[in-house]
PDB file of C-alpha atoms in Angstrom:
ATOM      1  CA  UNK N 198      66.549 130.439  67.180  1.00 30.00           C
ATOM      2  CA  UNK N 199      66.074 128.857  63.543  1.00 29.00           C
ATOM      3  CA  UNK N 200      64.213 125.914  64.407  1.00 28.00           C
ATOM      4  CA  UNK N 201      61.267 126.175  61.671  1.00 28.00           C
ATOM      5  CA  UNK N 202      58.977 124.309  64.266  1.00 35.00           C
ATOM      6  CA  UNK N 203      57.238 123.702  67.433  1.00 39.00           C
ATOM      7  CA  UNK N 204      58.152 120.537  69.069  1.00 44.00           C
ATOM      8  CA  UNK N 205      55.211 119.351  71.363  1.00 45.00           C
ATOM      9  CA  UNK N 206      56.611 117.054  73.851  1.00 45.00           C
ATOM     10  CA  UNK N 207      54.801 115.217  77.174  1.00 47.00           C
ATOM     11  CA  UNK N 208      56.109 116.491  80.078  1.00 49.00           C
ATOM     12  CA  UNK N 209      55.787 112.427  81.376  1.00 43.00           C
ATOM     13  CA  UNK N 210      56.773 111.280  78.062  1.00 43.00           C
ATOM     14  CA  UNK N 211      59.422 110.084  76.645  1.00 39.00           C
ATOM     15  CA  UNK N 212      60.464 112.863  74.108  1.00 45.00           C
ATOM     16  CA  UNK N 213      61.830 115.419  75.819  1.00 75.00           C
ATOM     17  CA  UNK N 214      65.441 115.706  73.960  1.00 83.00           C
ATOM     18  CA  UNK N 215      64.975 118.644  72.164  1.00 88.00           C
ATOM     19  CA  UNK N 216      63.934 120.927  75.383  1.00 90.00           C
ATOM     20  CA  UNK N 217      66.719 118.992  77.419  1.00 90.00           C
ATOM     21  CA  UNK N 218      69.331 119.878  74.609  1.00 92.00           C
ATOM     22  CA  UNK N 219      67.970 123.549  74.653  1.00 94.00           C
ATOM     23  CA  UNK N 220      68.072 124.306  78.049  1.00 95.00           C
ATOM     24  CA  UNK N 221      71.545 122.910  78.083  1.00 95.00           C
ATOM     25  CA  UNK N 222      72.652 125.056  75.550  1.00 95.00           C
ATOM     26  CA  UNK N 223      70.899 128.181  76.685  1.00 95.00           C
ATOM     27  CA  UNK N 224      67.693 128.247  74.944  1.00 95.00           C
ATOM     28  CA  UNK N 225      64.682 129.210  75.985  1.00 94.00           C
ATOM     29  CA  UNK N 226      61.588 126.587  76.003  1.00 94.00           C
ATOM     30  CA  UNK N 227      58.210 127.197  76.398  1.00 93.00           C
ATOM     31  CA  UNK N 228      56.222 124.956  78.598  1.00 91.00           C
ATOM     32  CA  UNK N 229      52.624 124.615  78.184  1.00 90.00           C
ATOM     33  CA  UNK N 230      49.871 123.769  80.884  1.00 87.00           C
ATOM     34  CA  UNK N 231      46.791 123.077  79.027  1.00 83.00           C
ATOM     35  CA  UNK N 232      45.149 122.447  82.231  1.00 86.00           C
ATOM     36  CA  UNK N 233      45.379 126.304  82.874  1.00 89.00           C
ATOM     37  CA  UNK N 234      45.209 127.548  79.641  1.00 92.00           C
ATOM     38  CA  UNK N 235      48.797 129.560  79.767  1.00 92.00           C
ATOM     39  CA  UNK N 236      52.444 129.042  78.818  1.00 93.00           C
ATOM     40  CA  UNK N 237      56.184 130.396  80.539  1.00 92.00           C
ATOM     41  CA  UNK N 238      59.112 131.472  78.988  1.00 94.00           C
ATOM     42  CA  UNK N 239      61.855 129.031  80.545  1.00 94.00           C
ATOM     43  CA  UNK N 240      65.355 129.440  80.695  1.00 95.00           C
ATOM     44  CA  UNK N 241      68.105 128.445  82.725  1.00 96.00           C
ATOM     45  CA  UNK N 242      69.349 131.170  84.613  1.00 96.00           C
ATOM     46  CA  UNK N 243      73.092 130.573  84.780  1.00 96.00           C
ATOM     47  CA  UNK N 244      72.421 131.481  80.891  1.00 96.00           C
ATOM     48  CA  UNK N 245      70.854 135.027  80.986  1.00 97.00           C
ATOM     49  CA  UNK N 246      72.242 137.534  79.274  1.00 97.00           C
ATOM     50  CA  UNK N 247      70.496 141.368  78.630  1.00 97.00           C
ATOM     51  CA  UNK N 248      69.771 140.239  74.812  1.00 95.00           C
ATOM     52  CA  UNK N 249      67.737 136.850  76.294  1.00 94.00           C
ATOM     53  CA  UNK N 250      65.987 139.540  79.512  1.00 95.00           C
ATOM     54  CA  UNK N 251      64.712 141.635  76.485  1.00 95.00           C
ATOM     55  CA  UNK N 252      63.258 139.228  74.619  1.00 93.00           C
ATOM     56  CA  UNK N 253      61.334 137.884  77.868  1.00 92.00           C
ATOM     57  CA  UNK N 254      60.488 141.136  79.189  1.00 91.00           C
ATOM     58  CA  UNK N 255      59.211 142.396  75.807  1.00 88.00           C
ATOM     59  CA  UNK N 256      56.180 139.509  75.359  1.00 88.00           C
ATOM     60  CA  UNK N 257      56.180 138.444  79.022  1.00 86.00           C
ATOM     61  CA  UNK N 258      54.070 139.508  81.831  1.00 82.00           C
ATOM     62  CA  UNK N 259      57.144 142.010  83.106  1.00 87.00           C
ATOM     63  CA  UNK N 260      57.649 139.965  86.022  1.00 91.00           C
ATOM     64  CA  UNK N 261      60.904 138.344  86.349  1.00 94.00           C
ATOM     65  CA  UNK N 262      60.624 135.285  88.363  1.00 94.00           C
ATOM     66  CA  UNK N 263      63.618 133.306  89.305  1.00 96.00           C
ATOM     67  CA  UNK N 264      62.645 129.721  90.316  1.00 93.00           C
ATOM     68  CA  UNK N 265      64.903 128.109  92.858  1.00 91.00           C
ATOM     69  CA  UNK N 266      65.065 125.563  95.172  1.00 88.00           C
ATOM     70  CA  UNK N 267      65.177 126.036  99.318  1.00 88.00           C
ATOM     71  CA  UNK N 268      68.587 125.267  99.344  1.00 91.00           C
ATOM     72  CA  UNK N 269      69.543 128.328  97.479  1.00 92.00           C
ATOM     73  CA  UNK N 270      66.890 130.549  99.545  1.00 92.00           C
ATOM     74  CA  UNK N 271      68.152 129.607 102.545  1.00 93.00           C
ATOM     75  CA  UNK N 272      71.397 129.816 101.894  1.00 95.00           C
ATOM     76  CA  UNK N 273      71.113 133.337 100.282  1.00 97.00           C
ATOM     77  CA  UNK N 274      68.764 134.499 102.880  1.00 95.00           C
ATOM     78  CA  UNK N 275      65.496 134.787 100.858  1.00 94.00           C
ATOM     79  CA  UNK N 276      62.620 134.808 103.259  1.00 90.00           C
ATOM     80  CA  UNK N 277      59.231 134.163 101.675  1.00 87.00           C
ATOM     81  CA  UNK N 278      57.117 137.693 101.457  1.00 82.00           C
ATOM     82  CA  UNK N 279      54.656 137.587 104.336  1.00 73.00           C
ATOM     83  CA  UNK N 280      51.404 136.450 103.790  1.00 66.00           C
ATOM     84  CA  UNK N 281      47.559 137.219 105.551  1.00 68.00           C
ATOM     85  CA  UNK N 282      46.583 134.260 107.313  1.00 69.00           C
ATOM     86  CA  UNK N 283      44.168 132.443 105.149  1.00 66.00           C
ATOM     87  CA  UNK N 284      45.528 133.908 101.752  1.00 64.00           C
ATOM     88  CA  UNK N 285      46.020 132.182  98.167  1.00 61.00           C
ATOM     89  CA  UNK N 286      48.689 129.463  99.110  1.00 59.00           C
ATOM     90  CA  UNK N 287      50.851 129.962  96.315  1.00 60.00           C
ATOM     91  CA  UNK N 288      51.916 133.914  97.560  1.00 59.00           C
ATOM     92  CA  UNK N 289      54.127 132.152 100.079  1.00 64.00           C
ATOM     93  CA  UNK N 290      56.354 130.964  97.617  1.00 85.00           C
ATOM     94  CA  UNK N 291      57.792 134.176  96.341  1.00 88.00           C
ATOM     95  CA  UNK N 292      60.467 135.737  98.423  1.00 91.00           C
ATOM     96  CA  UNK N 293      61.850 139.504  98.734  1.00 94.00           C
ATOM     97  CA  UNK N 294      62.673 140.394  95.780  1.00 95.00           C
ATOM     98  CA  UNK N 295      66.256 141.416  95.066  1.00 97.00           C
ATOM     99  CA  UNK N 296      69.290 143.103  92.743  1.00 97.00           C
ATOM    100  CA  UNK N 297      72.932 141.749  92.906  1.00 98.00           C
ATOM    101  CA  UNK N 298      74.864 144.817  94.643  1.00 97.00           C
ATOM    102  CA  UNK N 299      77.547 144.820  91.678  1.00 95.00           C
ATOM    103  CA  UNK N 300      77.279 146.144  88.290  1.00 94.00           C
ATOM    104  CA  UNK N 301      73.775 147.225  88.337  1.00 95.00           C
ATOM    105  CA  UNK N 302      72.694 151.085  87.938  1.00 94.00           C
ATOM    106  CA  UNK N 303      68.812 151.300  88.861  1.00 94.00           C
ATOM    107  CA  UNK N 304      68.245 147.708  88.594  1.00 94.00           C
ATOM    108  CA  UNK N 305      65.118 147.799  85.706  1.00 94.00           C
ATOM    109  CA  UNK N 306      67.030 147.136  82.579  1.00 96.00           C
ATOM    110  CA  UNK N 307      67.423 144.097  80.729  1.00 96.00           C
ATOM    111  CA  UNK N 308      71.365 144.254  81.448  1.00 97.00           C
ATOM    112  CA  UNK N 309      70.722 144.523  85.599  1.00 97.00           C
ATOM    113  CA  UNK N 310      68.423 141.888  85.891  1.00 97.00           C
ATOM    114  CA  UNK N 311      70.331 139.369  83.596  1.00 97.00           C
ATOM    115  CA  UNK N 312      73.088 140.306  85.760  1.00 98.00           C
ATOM    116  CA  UNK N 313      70.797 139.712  88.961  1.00 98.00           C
ATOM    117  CA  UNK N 314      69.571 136.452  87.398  1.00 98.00           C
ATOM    118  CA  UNK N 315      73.274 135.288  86.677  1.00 97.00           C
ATOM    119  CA  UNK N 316      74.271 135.878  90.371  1.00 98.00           C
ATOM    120  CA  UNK N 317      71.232 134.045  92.061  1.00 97.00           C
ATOM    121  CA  UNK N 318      72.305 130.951  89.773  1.00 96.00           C
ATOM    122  CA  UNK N 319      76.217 131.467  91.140  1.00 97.00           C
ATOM    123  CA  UNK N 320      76.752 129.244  93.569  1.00 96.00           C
ATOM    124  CA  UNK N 321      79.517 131.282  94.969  1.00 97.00           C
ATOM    125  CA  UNK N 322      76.831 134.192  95.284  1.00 97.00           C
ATOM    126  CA  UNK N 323      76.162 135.325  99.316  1.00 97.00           C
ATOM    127  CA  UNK N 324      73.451 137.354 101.067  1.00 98.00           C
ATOM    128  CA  UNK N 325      75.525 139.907 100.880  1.00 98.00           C
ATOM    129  CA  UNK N 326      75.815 140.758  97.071  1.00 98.00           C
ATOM    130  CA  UNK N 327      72.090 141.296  96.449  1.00 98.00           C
ATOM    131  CA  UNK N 328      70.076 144.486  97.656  1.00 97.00           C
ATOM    132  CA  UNK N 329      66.415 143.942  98.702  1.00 95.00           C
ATOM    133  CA  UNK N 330      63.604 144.757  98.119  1.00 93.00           C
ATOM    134  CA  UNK N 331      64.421 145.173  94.557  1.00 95.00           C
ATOM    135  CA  UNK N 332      63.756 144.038  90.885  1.00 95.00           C
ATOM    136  CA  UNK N 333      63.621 140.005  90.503  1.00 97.00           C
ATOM    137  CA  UNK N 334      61.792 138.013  91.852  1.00 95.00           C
ATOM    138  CA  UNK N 335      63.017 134.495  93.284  1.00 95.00           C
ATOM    139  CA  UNK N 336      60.401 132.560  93.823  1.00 93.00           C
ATOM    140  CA  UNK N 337      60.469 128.633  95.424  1.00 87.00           C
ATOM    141  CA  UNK N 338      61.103 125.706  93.326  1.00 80.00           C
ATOM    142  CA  UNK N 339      58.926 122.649  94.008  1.00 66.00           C
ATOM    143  CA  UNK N 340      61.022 119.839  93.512  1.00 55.00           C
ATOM    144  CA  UNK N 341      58.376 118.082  91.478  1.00 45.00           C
ATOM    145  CA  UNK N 342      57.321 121.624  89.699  1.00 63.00           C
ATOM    146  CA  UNK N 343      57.817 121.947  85.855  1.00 74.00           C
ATOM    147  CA  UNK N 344      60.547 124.039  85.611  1.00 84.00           C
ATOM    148  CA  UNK N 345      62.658 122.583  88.169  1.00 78.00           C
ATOM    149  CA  UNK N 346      61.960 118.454  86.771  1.00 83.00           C
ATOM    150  CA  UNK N 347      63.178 120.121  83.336  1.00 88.00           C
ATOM    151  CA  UNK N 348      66.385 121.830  84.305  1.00 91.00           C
ATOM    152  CA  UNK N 349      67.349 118.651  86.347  1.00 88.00           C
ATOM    153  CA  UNK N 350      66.622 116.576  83.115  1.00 88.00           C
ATOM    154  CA  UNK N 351      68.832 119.384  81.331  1.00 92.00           C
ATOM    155  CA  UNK N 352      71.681 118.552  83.604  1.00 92.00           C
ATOM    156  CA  UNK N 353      72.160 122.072  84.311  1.00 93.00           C
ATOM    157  CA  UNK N 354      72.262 123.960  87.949  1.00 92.00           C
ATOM    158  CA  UNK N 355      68.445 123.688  88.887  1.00 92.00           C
ATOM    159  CA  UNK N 356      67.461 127.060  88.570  1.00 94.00           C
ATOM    160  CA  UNK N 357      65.668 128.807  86.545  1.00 94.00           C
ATOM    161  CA  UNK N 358      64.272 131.961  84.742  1.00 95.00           C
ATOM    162  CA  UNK N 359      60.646 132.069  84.331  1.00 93.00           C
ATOM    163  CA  UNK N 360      58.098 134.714  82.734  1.00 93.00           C
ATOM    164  CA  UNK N 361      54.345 134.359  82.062  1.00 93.00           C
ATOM    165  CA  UNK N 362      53.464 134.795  78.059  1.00 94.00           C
ATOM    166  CA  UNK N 363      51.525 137.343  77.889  1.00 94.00           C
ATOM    167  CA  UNK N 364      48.565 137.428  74.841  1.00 94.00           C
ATOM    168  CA  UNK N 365      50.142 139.545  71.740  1.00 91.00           C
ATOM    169  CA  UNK N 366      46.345 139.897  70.637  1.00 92.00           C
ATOM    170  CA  UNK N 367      44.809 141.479  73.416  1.00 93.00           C
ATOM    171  CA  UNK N 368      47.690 142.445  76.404  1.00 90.00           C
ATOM    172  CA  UNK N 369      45.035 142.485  78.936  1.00 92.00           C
ATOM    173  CA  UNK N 370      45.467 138.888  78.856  1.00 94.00           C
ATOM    174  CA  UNK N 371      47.619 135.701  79.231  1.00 94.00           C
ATOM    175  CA  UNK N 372      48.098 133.802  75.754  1.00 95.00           C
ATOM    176  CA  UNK N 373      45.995 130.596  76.150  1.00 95.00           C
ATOM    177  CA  UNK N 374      47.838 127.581  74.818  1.00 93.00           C
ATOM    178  CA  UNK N 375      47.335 127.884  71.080  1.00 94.00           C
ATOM    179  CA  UNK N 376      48.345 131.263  71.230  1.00 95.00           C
ATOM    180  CA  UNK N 377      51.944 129.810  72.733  1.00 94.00           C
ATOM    181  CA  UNK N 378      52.098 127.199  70.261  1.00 92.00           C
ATOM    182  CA  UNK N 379      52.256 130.053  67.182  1.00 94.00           C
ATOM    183  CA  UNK N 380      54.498 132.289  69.243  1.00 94.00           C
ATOM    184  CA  UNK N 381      56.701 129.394  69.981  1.00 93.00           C
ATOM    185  CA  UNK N 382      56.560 128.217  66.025  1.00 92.00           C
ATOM    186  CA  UNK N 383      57.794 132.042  65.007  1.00 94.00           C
ATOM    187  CA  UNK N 384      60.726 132.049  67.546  1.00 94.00           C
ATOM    188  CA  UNK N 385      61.554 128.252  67.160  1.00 92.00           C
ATOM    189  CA  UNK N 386      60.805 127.379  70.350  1.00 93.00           C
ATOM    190  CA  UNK N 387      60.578 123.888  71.805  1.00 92.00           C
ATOM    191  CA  UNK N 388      57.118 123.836  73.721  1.00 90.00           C
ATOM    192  CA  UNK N 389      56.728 121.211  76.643  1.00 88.00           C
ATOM    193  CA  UNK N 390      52.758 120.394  76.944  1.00 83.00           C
ATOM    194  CA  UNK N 391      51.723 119.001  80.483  1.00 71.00           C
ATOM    195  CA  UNK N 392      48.291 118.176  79.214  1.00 60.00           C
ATOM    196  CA  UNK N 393      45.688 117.824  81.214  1.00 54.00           C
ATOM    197  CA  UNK N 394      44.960 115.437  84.014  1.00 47.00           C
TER     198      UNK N 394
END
Protein backbone atom coordinates (compact mmCIF):
# COMPACT_ATOMS: atom_id res chain seq x y z
CA UNK A 1 0.00 0.00 0.00
CA UNK A 2 2.30 2.97 -1.37
CA UNK A 3 -0.23 5.07 -2.80
CA UNK A 4 0.89 8.61 -1.23
CA UNK A 5 -2.91 9.64 -1.40
CA UNK A 6 -6.50 9.45 -0.75
CA UNK A 7 -8.57 9.19 -3.78
CA UNK A 8 -12.15 10.58 -3.06
CA UNK A 9 -14.42 9.15 -5.55
CA UNK A 10 -18.61 9.42 -5.89
CA UNK A 11 -20.04 6.36 -5.28
CA UNK A 12 -22.66 7.56 -8.44
CA UNK A 13 -19.86 9.11 -10.19
CA UNK A 14 -17.95 8.42 -12.71
CA UNK A 15 -14.43 7.90 -11.11
CA UNK A 16 -14.40 4.92 -9.54
CA UNK A 17 -11.20 3.16 -11.35
CA UNK A 18 -8.89 3.28 -8.76
CA UNK A 19 -11.24 1.36 -6.03
CA UNK A 20 -12.42 -1.00 -8.98
CA UNK A 21 -8.65 -1.75 -9.83
CA UNK A 22 -8.01 -2.28 -6.00
CA UNK A 23 -10.55 -4.51 -5.16
CA UNK A 24 -9.57 -6.50 -8.17
CA UNK A 25 -6.24 -6.81 -7.14
CA UNK A 26 -6.87 -7.42 -3.48
CA UNK A 27 -6.76 -4.16 -1.86
CA UNK A 28 -8.58 -2.91 0.62
CA UNK A 29 -10.82 0.43 0.04
CA UNK A 30 -12.39 2.44 2.38
CA UNK A 31 -15.85 3.62 1.70
CA UNK A 32 -17.15 6.62 3.29
CA UNK A 33 -20.88 7.52 4.23
CA UNK A 34 -20.88 11.07 5.13
CA UNK A 35 -24.48 10.79 5.72
CA UNK A 36 -23.59 8.70 8.90
CA UNK A 37 -20.54 10.07 9.80
CA UNK A 38 -18.42 6.54 9.61
CA UNK A 39 -16.24 4.60 7.17
CA UNK A 40 -15.62 0.37 6.47
CA UNK A 41 -12.70 -1.38 5.71
CA UNK A 42 -13.67 -3.24 2.32
CA UNK A 43 -12.16 -6.05 0.82
CA UNK A 44 -13.02 -8.76 -1.32
CA UNK A 45 -13.13 -11.82 0.47
CA UNK A 46 -11.88 -14.41 -2.00
CA UNK A 47 -8.60 -12.18 -1.17
CA UNK A 48 -8.13 -12.53 2.66
CA UNK A 49 -5.25 -13.64 3.91
CA UNK A 50 -4.14 -13.58 8.03
CA UNK A 51 -1.64 -10.52 7.17
CA UNK A 52 -4.91 -8.44 5.49
CA UNK A 53 -7.43 -10.01 8.94
CA UNK A 54 -4.72 -8.29 11.15
CA UNK A 55 -4.61 -5.22 9.74
CA UNK A 56 -8.61 -5.03 9.87
CA UNK A 57 -8.96 -6.46 13.17
CA UNK A 58 -6.25 -4.20 14.65
CA UNK A 59 -8.16 -0.55 13.78
CA UNK A 60 -11.59 -2.10 13.16
CA UNK A 61 -14.47 -2.52 15.39
CA UNK A 62 -13.37 -6.49 15.98
CA UNK A 63 -16.29 -7.60 14.20
CA UNK A 64 -15.73 -9.50 11.14
CA UNK A 65 -18.58 -9.14 8.85
CA UNK A 66 -18.77 -11.04 5.67
CA UNK A 67 -21.26 -9.40 3.23
CA UNK A 68 -22.98 -11.78 0.87
CA UNK A 69 -25.72 -12.11 -1.19
CA UNK A 70 -28.98 -14.64 -0.53
CA UNK A 71 -27.80 -16.84 -2.98
CA UNK A 72 -24.78 -17.78 -1.04
CA UNK A 73 -26.88 -17.87 2.40
CA UNK A 74 -29.18 -20.03 1.16
CA UNK A 75 -27.17 -22.14 -0.43
CA UNK A 76 -24.74 -22.50 2.58
CA UNK A 77 -27.52 -22.67 5.00
CA UNK A 78 -27.12 -19.29 6.82
CA UNK A 79 -30.35 -18.49 8.54
CA UNK A 80 -30.70 -14.88 9.66
CA UNK A 81 -30.21 -14.66 13.75
CA UNK A 82 -33.70 -14.38 15.18
CA UNK A 83 -35.03 -11.23 15.90
CA UNK A 84 -37.88 -9.68 18.72
CA UNK A 85 -40.79 -8.71 16.87
CA UNK A 86 -40.63 -5.02 16.44
CA UNK A 87 -36.71 -4.77 16.70
CA UNK A 88 -34.09 -2.48 14.71
CA UNK A 89 -34.67 -3.84 11.07
CA UNK A 90 -31.24 -4.11 10.13
CA UNK A 91 -30.47 -7.19 13.01
CA UNK A 92 -32.24 -9.45 10.54
CA UNK A 93 -29.63 -9.26 8.17
CA UNK A 94 -26.85 -10.94 10.03
CA UNK A 95 -26.91 -14.67 10.09
CA UNK A 96 -25.29 -17.40 12.57
CA UNK A 97 -22.16 -16.76 12.66
CA UNK A 98 -19.68 -19.42 11.57
CA UNK A 99 -15.86 -21.07 11.22
CA UNK A 100 -14.90 -23.28 8.16
CA UNK A 101 -14.48 -26.89 9.86
CA UNK A 102 -10.85 -27.25 8.22
CA UNK A 103 -7.68 -25.76 9.22
CA UNK A 104 -8.84 -23.66 11.99
CA UNK A 105 -7.65 -24.23 15.79
CA UNK A 106 -10.00 -21.97 18.10
CA UNK A 107 -11.25 -19.94 15.34
CA UNK A 108 -10.14 -16.12 16.85
CA UNK A 109 -6.94 -15.55 15.04
CA UNK A 110 -6.27 -13.59 12.12
CA UNK A 111 -5.13 -16.93 10.22
CA UNK A 112 -8.78 -18.83 11.11
CA UNK A 113 -10.92 -16.22 10.12
CA UNK A 114 -9.05 -15.34 6.81
CA UNK A 115 -9.36 -18.92 6.31
CA UNK A 116 -13.22 -18.74 7.26
CA UNK A 117 -13.55 -15.65 5.04
CA UNK A 118 -11.77 -17.50 2.04
CA UNK A 119 -14.23 -20.48 2.29
CA UNK A 120 -17.57 -18.42 2.48
CA UNK A 121 -16.26 -16.69 -0.88
CA UNK A 122 -15.55 -20.52 -2.41
CA UNK A 123 -18.12 -21.32 -4.38
CA UNK A 124 -17.41 -24.94 -4.01
CA UNK A 125 -17.82 -24.33 -0.11
CA UNK A 126 -21.09 -26.49 1.51
CA UNK A 127 -23.02 -26.29 4.79
CA UNK A 128 -21.10 -28.75 5.84
CA UNK A 129 -17.49 -27.25 6.12
CA UNK A 130 -18.38 -24.40 8.49
CA UNK A 131 -19.16 -24.88 12.35
CA UNK A 132 -21.78 -22.54 13.90
CA UNK A 133 -22.22 -20.50 16.03
CA UNK A 134 -18.75 -19.33 15.68
CA UNK A 135 -16.35 -16.39 14.79
CA UNK A 136 -17.47 -14.43 11.42
CA UNK A 137 -20.07 -13.01 10.81
CA UNK A 138 -21.95 -13.24 7.30
CA UNK A 139 -24.18 -10.82 7.09
CA UNK A 140 -26.84 -10.14 3.86
CA UNK A 141 -25.82 -8.26 0.88
CA UNK A 142 -28.37 -5.78 -0.50
CA UNK A 143 -28.02 -5.90 -4.02
CA UNK A 144 -28.06 -2.14 -4.26
CA UNK A 145 -25.80 -1.85 -0.84
CA UNK A 146 -22.27 -0.26 -1.13
CA UNK A 147 -20.18 -2.98 -0.82
CA UNK A 148 -21.91 -5.32 -2.97
CA UNK A 149 -22.46 -2.36 -6.20
CA UNK A 150 -18.50 -2.07 -5.70
CA UNK A 151 -17.35 -5.65 -5.88
CA UNK A 152 -19.73 -6.16 -8.92
CA UNK A 153 -18.06 -3.03 -10.53
CA UNK A 154 -14.65 -4.83 -9.47
CA UNK A 155 -15.62 -7.81 -11.50
CA UNK A 156 -14.80 -9.99 -8.73
CA UNK A 157 -17.15 -12.81 -6.90
CA UNK A 158 -19.66 -10.41 -5.04
CA UNK A 159 -18.66 -10.90 -1.70
CA UNK A 160 -17.13 -9.20 0.57
CA UNK A 161 -15.14 -8.49 3.84
CA UNK A 162 -16.31 -5.65 5.82
CA UNK A 163 -15.15 -4.00 9.28
CA UNK A 164 -16.32 -0.74 10.91
CA UNK A 165 -13.20 1.91 11.44
CA UNK A 166 -13.01 2.38 14.60
CA UNK A 167 -11.69 6.17 16.01
CA UNK A 168 -7.70 5.83 16.72
CA UNK A 169 -8.28 9.07 18.94
CA UNK A 170 -10.72 8.04 21.31
CA UNK A 171 -11.65 3.91 20.83
CA UNK A 172 -14.89 4.46 22.46
CA UNK A 173 -15.88 5.66 19.19
CA UNK A 174 -16.36 5.18 15.38
CA UNK A 175 -13.90 7.50 13.26
CA UNK A 176 -16.23 10.14 11.69
CA UNK A 177 -15.37 10.74 8.06
CA UNK A 178 -12.35 13.02 8.30
CA UNK A 179 -10.89 10.81 10.63
CA UNK A 180 -11.10 7.95 7.62
CA UNK A 181 -9.87 10.25 5.14
CA UNK A 182 -6.24 10.64 7.23
CA UNK A 183 -6.24 6.96 8.09
CA UNK A 184 -6.91 6.13 4.54
CA UNK A 185 -4.07 8.86 3.32
CA UNK A 186 -1.37 6.94 5.82
CA UNK A 187 -2.24 3.41 4.47
CA UNK A 188 -2.87 4.57 0.79
CA UNK A 189 -6.16 3.74 0.69
CA UNK A 190 -8.67 4.55 -2.02
CA UNK A 191 -11.77 6.07 -0.09
CA UNK A 192 -15.28 5.84 -1.88
CA UNK A 193 -17.51 8.93 -0.45
CA UNK A 194 -21.39 8.33 -0.81
CA UNK A 195 -22.08 11.88 0.21
CA UNK A 196 -24.99 12.84 1.45
CA UNK A 197 -28.46 12.83 0.03
Amino acid sequence: MSVPTAEALPLDGDHLGRARTDLAAGRMILPIDSRSDTGHLVLCAEYATTAVLAFLIRPGSGLIEVALGDADRTGLCLPAMWNLPGANSFAGDYTVTVDVVEGVGTGISAADRARTVRALADPRSEPADFTRPRHVSPVRAHGAGTVCTLLRLAEVRPIGVVTALVSLADSSTMAGAAECREFAVDHGLAVVDRGPD
